[in-house]
C-alpha cells in the first residue's frame, strides 16, 4: 500500500457556498466551516439573518460574505455562484442545503405546498448544480454536498411528497457522481430529526400533531455540520458519497 504525501487538499482553505444558511443546519454549517478556516458565502431569502451571521463569523476571526438567494430562481443561483468567484476567485464546495418540509396527507390536496417542495428541494438543488458545475469544471474540480434526509431512504404518512423530493436528491447526486470524471466529488448528507425551524412551517394540523412526538429526540444542527465538515475535509482522492446521521435515543 502506498500513501501519496502530496495529497494535502484537506489542509487547504476552501471557498464554500451554503444555501439556506439563515437558520438550522445551514447556519451551523457556516459556523463550523468558517471556524475550520474556510471562506463561506451565505445564501437564503432572509438577508437580515445572513448579515448577522456573517458579522458573527467575522467577529470570531472568520471570513464570510452573504447574498440574498431564492434557490427556486435559476438566475438568482447563478448570481450566487458568481458572487463566490467575485469575492474569493473560485468555488470549491457548494452545499445545497436549502429545503422546506410542509408535510400533509396526500388527501389534503395541499398542491401549492407540493409544488413548493419540488421547487425548493429538487429544482433548487438542480439550479445549484447547473450554476456550479461549469465553474468547478473550468477550475479543475469541486465538491457538491447535497442535503437529503432519512426521508430519502424511507417514506412515512404525510411525508410522501417531501420524501419524493429527497429520494430525488439522492438520485440526482448518484447520477452526478457517476458522470463525474473524478473532478467533481459528490456527497449526500442525510440527517434524521434535527433541531431547526424546518417543522415550524407545517400548516396541516394532522401532520403538525404527528411531528410533536416524532421530533422529540433530535440532533443538534451542529452534529450535521460536523458530518458535512468531515466530508469537506477529506483529501482530494477521498470521495465521501453518503453519510446518514440519526439522533441516538440514548441522548434523551
Ligand atoms: P430550517 O427551516 O431551519 O432551514 C431551512 C433553510 O432553507 C433556511 O435557511 C431557509 O432560509 C432556506 N430556504 C427555504 N426556502 C428557500 C428558498 N426558496 N431559497 C433559499 N433558501 C431557502 O431547516 P433545516 O436546517 O432543518 O433544513 C436544512 C436542510 O436539512 C433541508 O434541506 C431539510 O430538508 C434537511 N433536513 C432537515 C432535517 C431536520 O430534522 N431538521 C432532517 C432531514 C433533512 P430563508 O427562509 O431565509 O430563505
mmCIF file of C-alpha atoms and ligand atoms in Angstrom:
data_model
loop_
_atom_site.group_PDB
_atom_site.id
_atom_site.type_symbol
_atom_site.label_atom_id
_atom_site.label_comp_id
_atom_site.label_asym_id
_atom_site.label_seq_id
_atom_site.Cartn_x
_atom_site.Cartn_y
_atom_site.Cartn_z
ATOM 1 C CA UNK A 1 0.000 0.000 0.000
ATOM 2 C CA UNK A 2 1.325 3.450 -0.872
ATOM 3 C CA UNK A 3 0.422 6.815 0.535
ATOM 4 C CA UNK A 4 0.606 9.958 -1.572
ATOM 5 C CA UNK A 5 2.011 12.502 0.824
ATOM 6 C CA UNK A 6 1.444 15.309 -1.718
ATOM 7 C CA UNK A 7 -2.316 14.862 -1.331
ATOM 8 C CA UNK A 8 -2.896 17.739 1.037
ATOM 9 C CA UNK A 9 -6.213 19.116 -0.224
ATOM 10 C CA UNK A 10 -7.649 18.595 3.256
ATOM 11 C CA UNK A 11 -5.278 21.228 4.563
ATOM 12 C CA UNK A 12 -6.299 23.950 2.133
ATOM 13 C CA UNK A 13 -8.608 26.876 2.726
ATOM 14 C CA UNK A 14 -11.693 26.429 0.562
ATOM 15 C CA UNK A 15 -14.378 28.712 -0.761
ATOM 16 C CA UNK A 16 -17.694 27.194 0.283
ATOM 17 C CA UNK A 17 -21.151 28.418 -0.752
ATOM 18 C CA UNK A 18 -24.026 27.356 1.504
ATOM 19 C CA UNK A 19 -27.685 27.695 0.535
ATOM 20 C CA UNK A 20 -30.246 28.007 3.307
ATOM 21 C CA UNK A 21 -27.656 29.490 5.660
ATOM 22 C CA UNK A 22 -30.106 31.694 7.591
ATOM 23 C CA UNK A 23 -31.102 29.033 10.139
ATOM 24 C CA UNK A 24 -30.746 25.457 11.340
ATOM 25 C CA UNK A 25 -28.296 23.151 9.603
ATOM 26 C CA UNK A 26 -27.103 25.763 7.097
ATOM 27 C CA UNK A 27 -26.293 28.257 9.826
ATOM 28 C CA UNK A 28 -24.485 25.634 11.922
ATOM 29 C CA UNK A 29 -22.550 24.504 8.851
ATOM 30 C CA UNK A 30 -21.447 28.053 8.092
ATOM 31 C CA UNK A 31 -20.209 28.491 11.662
ATOM 32 C CA UNK A 32 -18.355 25.157 11.620
ATOM 33 C CA UNK A 33 -16.722 25.561 8.210
ATOM 34 C CA UNK A 34 -15.714 29.163 8.927
ATOM 35 C CA UNK A 35 -14.231 28.041 12.261
ATOM 36 C CA UNK A 36 -12.246 25.450 10.288
ATOM 37 C CA UNK A 37 -10.699 28.357 8.352
ATOM 38 C CA UNK A 38 -12.735 28.182 5.154
ATOM 39 C CA UNK A 39 -14.233 31.217 3.370
ATOM 40 C CA UNK A 40 -18.013 30.957 3.337
ATOM 41 C CA UNK A 41 -20.675 32.516 1.146
ATOM 42 C CA UNK A 42 -24.082 32.529 2.831
ATOM 43 C CA UNK A 43 -27.343 32.452 0.864
ATOM 44 C CA UNK A 44 -31.044 32.479 1.810
ATOM 45 C CA UNK A 45 -34.056 34.791 1.490
ATOM 46 C CA UNK A 46 -33.845 36.334 4.997
ATOM 47 C CA UNK A 47 -30.995 38.722 4.376
ATOM 48 C CA UNK A 48 -31.074 40.211 7.899
ATOM 49 C CA UNK A 49 -30.274 36.791 9.341
ATOM 50 C CA UNK A 50 -27.404 36.335 6.898
ATOM 51 C CA UNK A 51 -25.999 39.737 7.761
ATOM 52 C CA UNK A 52 -25.992 38.892 11.481
ATOM 53 C CA UNK A 53 -24.391 35.507 10.841
ATOM 54 C CA UNK A 54 -21.666 36.967 8.619
ATOM 55 C CA UNK A 55 -20.918 39.563 11.315
ATOM 56 C CA UNK A 56 -20.726 36.825 13.974
ATOM 57 C CA UNK A 57 -18.308 34.813 11.838
ATOM 58 C CA UNK A 58 -16.223 37.908 11.152
ATOM 59 C CA UNK A 59 -16.114 38.804 14.853
ATOM 60 C CA UNK A 60 -14.772 35.311 15.570
ATOM 61 C CA UNK A 61 -11.968 35.822 13.056
ATOM 62 C CA UNK A 62 -13.593 34.009 10.133
ATOM 63 C CA UNK A 63 -14.336 35.094 6.571
ATOM 64 C CA UNK A 64 -17.947 35.292 5.389
ATOM 65 C CA UNK A 65 -19.937 37.185 2.790
ATOM 66 C CA UNK A 66 -23.635 36.882 2.135
ATOM 67 C CA UNK A 67 -26.102 37.313 -0.678
ATOM 68 C CA UNK A 68 -29.886 37.143 -0.769
ATOM 69 C CA UNK A 69 -30.839 33.950 -2.583
ATOM 70 C CA UNK A 70 -34.028 32.252 -3.710
ATOM 71 C CA UNK A 71 -32.997 28.804 -4.930
ATOM 72 C CA UNK A 72 -36.191 28.431 -6.960
ATOM 73 C CA UNK A 73 -34.852 31.141 -9.297
ATOM 74 C CA UNK A 74 -32.081 29.790 -11.563
ATOM 75 C CA UNK A 75 -30.728 33.270 -12.314
ATOM 76 C CA UNK A 76 -30.510 34.006 -8.590
ATOM 77 C CA UNK A 77 -28.476 30.837 -8.047
ATOM 78 C CA UNK A 78 -26.151 31.710 -10.938
ATOM 79 C CA UNK A 79 -25.614 35.140 -9.372
ATOM 80 C CA UNK A 80 -24.916 33.449 -6.028
ATOM 81 C CA UNK A 81 -22.177 31.285 -7.541
ATOM 82 C CA UNK A 82 -20.815 34.303 -9.419
ATOM 83 C CA UNK A 83 -20.552 36.089 -6.054
ATOM 84 C CA UNK A 84 -18.266 33.326 -4.771
ATOM 85 C CA UNK A 85 -15.979 33.995 -7.706
ATOM 86 C CA UNK A 86 -16.073 37.782 -7.410
ATOM 87 C CA UNK A 87 -15.479 37.675 -3.643
ATOM 88 C CA UNK A 88 -12.970 34.822 -3.448
ATOM 89 C CA UNK A 89 -11.914 33.980 -7.029
ATOM 90 C CA UNK A 90 -13.301 30.428 -7.084
ATOM 91 C CA UNK A 91 -15.905 27.996 -5.753
ATOM 92 C CA UNK A 92 -14.571 24.810 -4.204
ATOM 93 C CA UNK A 93 -17.667 23.468 -2.446
ATOM 94 C CA UNK A 94 -21.392 24.045 -2.897
ATOM 95 C CA UNK A 95 -23.609 22.900 -0.036
ATOM 96 C CA UNK A 96 -27.133 22.550 -1.427
ATOM 97 C CA UNK A 97 -28.889 22.746 1.924
ATOM 98 C CA UNK A 98 -31.969 24.962 1.419
ATOM 99 C CA UNK A 99 -35.134 22.932 1.937
ATOM 100 C CA UNK A 100 -38.739 23.071 3.095
ATOM 101 C CA UNK A 101 -40.996 20.429 4.650
ATOM 102 C CA UNK A 102 -44.693 21.426 4.784
ATOM 103 C CA UNK A 103 -45.964 17.905 5.471
ATOM 104 C CA UNK A 104 -49.571 16.800 4.904
ATOM 105 C CA UNK A 105 -51.535 13.709 3.855
ATOM 106 C CA UNK A 106 -51.920 13.487 0.076
ATOM 107 C CA UNK A 107 -55.713 13.541 0.505
ATOM 108 C CA UNK A 108 -55.476 17.058 1.942
ATOM 109 C CA UNK A 109 -54.590 18.155 -1.617
ATOM 110 C CA UNK A 110 -52.272 20.946 -0.494
ATOM 111 C CA UNK A 111 -50.955 21.086 -4.036
ATOM 112 C CA UNK A 112 -49.318 24.503 -3.691
ATOM 113 C CA UNK A 113 -47.141 23.071 -0.922
ATOM 114 C CA UNK A 114 -46.281 20.037 -3.094
ATOM 115 C CA UNK A 115 -45.115 22.474 -5.769
ATOM 116 C CA UNK A 116 -43.079 24.497 -3.278
ATOM 117 C CA UNK A 117 -41.297 21.379 -2.012
ATOM 118 C CA UNK A 118 -40.477 20.326 -5.572
ATOM 119 C CA UNK A 119 -39.337 23.846 -6.468
ATOM 120 C CA UNK A 120 -37.060 24.327 -3.428
ATOM 121 C CA UNK A 121 -35.890 20.800 -2.634
ATOM 122 C CA UNK A 122 -35.431 19.474 -6.189
ATOM 123 C CA UNK A 123 -35.260 22.393 -8.613
ATOM 124 C CA UNK A 124 -33.184 24.357 -6.093
ATOM 125 C CA UNK A 125 -30.577 21.575 -5.982
ATOM 126 C CA UNK A 126 -30.567 21.320 -9.791
ATOM 127 C CA UNK A 127 -30.142 25.082 -10.085
ATOM 128 C CA UNK A 128 -27.166 24.823 -7.751
ATOM 129 C CA UNK A 129 -25.566 22.052 -9.785
ATOM 130 C CA UNK A 130 -26.219 23.899 -13.060
ATOM 131 C CA UNK A 131 -24.597 27.059 -11.713
ATOM 132 C CA UNK A 132 -21.638 25.385 -10.018
ATOM 133 C CA UNK A 133 -20.665 22.629 -12.440
ATOM 134 C CA UNK A 134 -19.209 24.811 -15.246
ATOM 135 C CA UNK A 135 -17.258 26.850 -12.689
ATOM 136 C CA UNK A 136 -15.881 23.763 -10.947
ATOM 137 C CA UNK A 137 -15.019 22.044 -14.239
ATOM 138 C CA UNK A 138 -13.212 25.158 -15.512
ATOM 139 C CA UNK A 139 -11.110 25.418 -12.344
ATOM 140 C CA UNK A 140 -10.257 21.703 -12.415
ATOM 141 C CA UNK A 141 -12.529 20.294 -9.734
ATOM 142 C CA UNK A 142 -15.003 20.863 -6.964
ATOM 143 C CA UNK A 143 -17.292 19.279 -4.421
ATOM 144 C CA UNK A 144 -21.099 19.249 -4.327
ATOM 145 C CA UNK A 145 -22.679 18.430 -0.961
ATOM 146 C CA UNK A 146 -26.414 17.810 -1.158
ATOM 147 C CA UNK A 147 -28.514 17.656 2.000
ATOM 148 C CA UNK A 148 -31.101 14.888 1.652
ATOM 149 C CA UNK A 149 -32.758 13.244 4.679
ATOM 150 C CA UNK A 150 -33.582 9.907 6.248
ATOM 151 C CA UNK A 151 -36.726 10.644 4.220
ATOM 152 C CA UNK A 152 -34.582 9.845 1.166
ATOM 153 C CA UNK A 153 -34.444 6.247 2.426
ATOM 154 C CA UNK A 154 -37.901 5.642 3.876
ATOM 155 C CA UNK A 155 -41.427 7.002 3.427
ATOM 156 C CA UNK A 156 -43.975 7.712 6.154
ATOM 157 C CA UNK A 157 -47.552 9.014 6.166
ATOM 158 C CA UNK A 158 -47.845 12.790 5.490
ATOM 159 C CA UNK A 159 -44.342 12.784 4.026
ATOM 160 C CA UNK A 160 -44.942 11.337 0.538
ATOM 161 C CA UNK A 161 -44.036 14.459 -1.417
ATOM 162 C CA UNK A 162 -41.238 15.554 0.932
ATOM 163 C CA UNK A 163 -39.712 12.065 0.741
ATOM 164 C CA UNK A 164 -40.132 12.073 -3.050
ATOM 165 C CA UNK A 165 -38.084 15.260 -3.227
ATOM 166 C CA UNK A 166 -35.385 13.777 -1.009
ATOM 167 C CA UNK A 167 -35.321 10.474 -2.971
ATOM 168 C CA UNK A 168 -34.803 12.750 -5.991
ATOM 169 C CA UNK A 169 -31.874 14.497 -4.304
ATOM 170 C CA UNK A 170 -30.211 11.098 -3.795
ATOM 171 C CA UNK A 171 -30.883 10.068 -7.403
ATOM 172 C CA UNK A 172 -29.504 13.335 -8.776
ATOM 173 C CA UNK A 173 -26.450 13.036 -6.524
ATOM 174 C CA UNK A 174 -25.750 9.477 -7.619
ATOM 175 C CA UNK A 175 -26.094 10.484 -11.268
ATOM 176 C CA UNK A 176 -23.705 13.380 -10.770
ATOM 177 C CA UNK A 177 -21.214 11.081 -9.040
ATOM 178 C CA UNK A 178 -21.370 8.520 -11.852
ATOM 179 C CA UNK A 179 -20.969 11.178 -14.541
ATOM 180 C CA UNK A 180 -18.081 12.879 -12.787
ATOM 181 C CA UNK A 181 -14.729 12.197 -14.385
ATOM 182 C CA UNK A 182 -13.134 12.229 -10.960
ATOM 183 C CA UNK A 183 -13.011 16.008 -10.877
ATOM 184 C CA UNK A 184 -16.283 16.547 -9.010
ATOM 185 C CA UNK A 185 -16.752 14.944 -5.602
ATOM 186 C CA UNK A 186 -20.356 14.344 -4.557
ATOM 187 C CA UNK A 187 -21.614 13.882 -1.019
ATOM 188 C CA UNK A 188 -25.148 13.289 0.208
ATOM 189 C CA UNK A 189 -25.691 14.013 3.884
ATOM 190 C CA UNK A 190 -28.945 12.549 5.173
ATOM 191 C CA UNK A 191 -29.912 13.792 8.614
ATOM 192 C CA UNK A 192 -32.517 12.294 10.894
ATOM 193 C CA UNK A 193 -34.573 14.627 13.055
ATOM 194 C CA UNK A 194 -32.514 17.749 13.731
ATOM 195 C CA UNK A 195 -33.261 20.880 15.769
ATOM 196 C CA UNK A 196 -34.120 23.655 13.321
ATOM 197 C CA UNK A 197 -37.051 25.697 12.029
ATOM 198 C CA UNK A 198 -37.983 23.039 9.462
ATOM 199 C CA UNK A 199 -41.194 21.820 11.143
ATOM 200 C CA UNK A 200 -42.376 25.343 12.028
ATOM 201 C CA UNK A 201 -43.979 25.803 8.626
ATOM 202 C CA UNK A 202 -46.261 22.753 8.656
ATOM 203 C CA UNK A 203 -49.777 24.084 8.073
ATOM 204 C CA UNK A 204 -51.679 20.792 8.097
ATOM 205 C CA UNK A 205 -52.903 20.044 11.648
ATOM 206 C CA UNK A 206 -52.633 16.217 11.333
ATOM 207 C CA UNK A 207 -49.029 16.411 10.236
ATOM 208 C CA UNK A 208 -48.231 19.084 12.789
ATOM 209 C CA UNK A 209 -49.565 16.933 15.657
ATOM 210 C CA UNK A 210 -47.674 13.851 14.421
ATOM 211 C CA UNK A 211 -44.425 15.809 14.337
ATOM 212 C CA UNK A 212 -44.511 16.650 18.056
ATOM 213 C CA UNK A 213 -43.772 13.053 19.124
ATOM 214 C CA UNK A 214 -41.675 12.236 16.041
ATOM 215 C CA UNK A 215 -39.354 15.180 16.606
ATOM 216 C CA UNK A 216 -38.993 14.711 20.392
ATOM 217 C CA UNK A 217 -35.495 13.225 20.010
ATOM 218 C CA UNK A 218 -33.410 15.455 17.783
ATOM 219 C CA UNK A 219 -29.808 16.069 16.800
ATOM 220 C CA UNK A 220 -28.204 19.426 17.341
ATOM 221 C CA UNK A 221 -27.727 21.109 13.966
ATOM 222 C CA UNK A 222 -24.004 21.210 14.751
ATOM 223 C CA UNK A 223 -23.896 17.383 14.544
ATOM 224 C CA UNK A 224 -24.977 17.561 10.905
ATOM 225 C CA UNK A 225 -22.477 20.378 10.333
ATOM 226 C CA UNK A 226 -19.778 18.066 11.724
ATOM 227 C CA UNK A 227 -20.718 15.403 9.133
ATOM 228 C CA UNK A 228 -20.504 17.966 6.338
ATOM 229 C CA UNK A 229 -17.149 19.210 7.653
ATOM 230 C CA UNK A 230 -15.867 15.611 7.702
ATOM 231 C CA UNK A 231 -16.707 15.117 4.006
ATOM 232 C CA UNK A 232 -15.294 18.512 3.025
ATOM 233 C CA UNK A 233 -12.027 17.927 4.900
ATOM 234 C CA UNK A 234 -11.102 14.662 3.200
ATOM 235 C CA UNK A 235 -8.104 14.576 0.853
ATOM 236 C CA UNK A 236 -8.932 15.142 -2.841
ATOM 237 C CA UNK A 237 -8.693 11.435 -3.578
ATOM 238 C CA UNK A 238 -11.330 10.522 -0.975
ATOM 239 C CA UNK A 239 -14.932 10.964 -2.108
ATOM 240 C CA UNK A 240 -17.370 10.521 0.791
ATOM 241 C CA UNK A 241 -20.588 9.708 -1.016
ATOM 242 C CA UNK A 242 -23.188 9.325 1.693
ATOM 243 C CA UNK A 243 -23.500 9.952 5.391
ATOM 244 C CA UNK A 244 -26.632 9.219 7.424
ATOM 245 C CA UNK A 245 -26.770 10.833 10.859
ATOM 246 C CA UNK A 246 -29.607 9.993 13.244
ATOM 247 C CA UNK A 247 -30.166 11.124 16.820
ATOM 248 C CA UNK A 248 -29.493 8.433 19.353
ATOM 249 C CA UNK A 249 -32.406 7.821 21.754
ATOM 250 C CA UNK A 250 -29.757 7.336 24.442
ATOM 251 C CA UNK A 251 -29.202 11.083 24.320
ATOM 252 C CA UNK A 252 -32.636 11.703 25.788
HETATM 253 P P1 LIG B 1 -34.586 25.353 8.543
HETATM 254 O O1 LIG B 1 -36.022 25.616 8.231
HETATM 255 O O2 LIG B 1 -34.037 25.818 9.837
HETATM 256 O O3 LIG B 1 -33.659 25.907 7.369
HETATM 257 C C1 LIG B 1 -34.055 25.859 6.019
HETATM 258 C C2 LIG B 1 -33.222 26.860 5.262
HETATM 259 O O4 LIG B 1 -33.623 26.843 3.880
HETATM 260 C C3 LIG B 1 -33.411 28.277 5.763
HETATM 261 O O5 LIG B 1 -32.161 28.923 5.836
HETATM 262 C C4 LIG B 1 -34.285 28.933 4.694
HETATM 263 O O6 LIG B 1 -33.943 30.312 4.605
HETATM 264 C C5 LIG B 1 -33.804 28.178 3.458
HETATM 265 N N1 LIG B 1 -34.745 28.261 2.347
HETATM 266 C C6 LIG B 1 -36.031 27.845 2.293
HETATM 267 N N2 LIG B 1 -36.562 28.135 1.091
HETATM 268 C C7 LIG B 1 -35.583 28.769 0.382
HETATM 269 C C8 LIG B 1 -35.523 29.330 -0.912
HETATM 270 N N3 LIG B 1 -36.572 29.313 -1.754
HETATM 271 N N4 LIG B 1 -34.361 29.878 -1.323
HETATM 272 C C9 LIG B 1 -33.293 29.922 -0.489
HETATM 273 N N5 LIG B 1 -33.295 29.408 0.740
HETATM 274 C C10 LIG B 1 -34.437 28.843 1.171
HETATM 275 O O7 LIG B 1 -34.437 23.775 8.402
HETATM 276 P P2 LIG B 1 -33.155 22.796 8.406
HETATM 277 O O8 LIG B 1 -31.934 23.496 8.790
HETATM 278 O O9 LIG B 1 -33.560 21.612 9.150
HETATM 279 O O10 LIG B 1 -33.100 22.384 6.856
HETATM 280 C C11 LIG B 1 -31.912 22.296 6.112
HETATM 281 C C12 LIG B 1 -31.967 21.069 5.215
HETATM 282 O O11 LIG B 1 -31.919 19.898 6.016
HETATM 283 C C13 LIG B 1 -33.234 20.953 4.377
HETATM 284 O O12 LIG B 1 -32.897 20.537 3.068
HETATM 285 C C14 LIG B 1 -34.028 19.860 5.084
HETATM 286 O O13 LIG B 1 -34.897 19.189 4.222
HETATM 287 C C15 LIG B 1 -32.892 18.980 5.564
HETATM 288 N N6 LIG B 1 -33.233 18.073 6.654
HETATM 289 C C16 LIG B 1 -33.597 18.566 7.887
HETATM 290 C C17 LIG B 1 -33.958 17.695 8.884
HETATM 291 C C18 LIG B 1 -34.435 18.176 10.217
HETATM 292 O O14 LIG B 1 -34.998 17.383 11.002
HETATM 293 N N7 LIG B 1 -34.231 19.439 10.558
HETATM 294 C C19 LIG B 1 -33.900 16.229 8.702
HETATM 295 C C20 LIG B 1 -33.512 15.836 7.390
HETATM 296 C C21 LIG B 1 -33.183 16.729 6.415
HETATM 297 P P3 LIG B 1 -34.928 31.515 4.208
HETATM 298 O O15 LIG B 1 -36.297 31.179 4.744
HETATM 299 O O16 LIG B 1 -34.282 32.686 4.860
HETATM 300 O O17 LIG B 1 -34.852 31.572 2.707
#
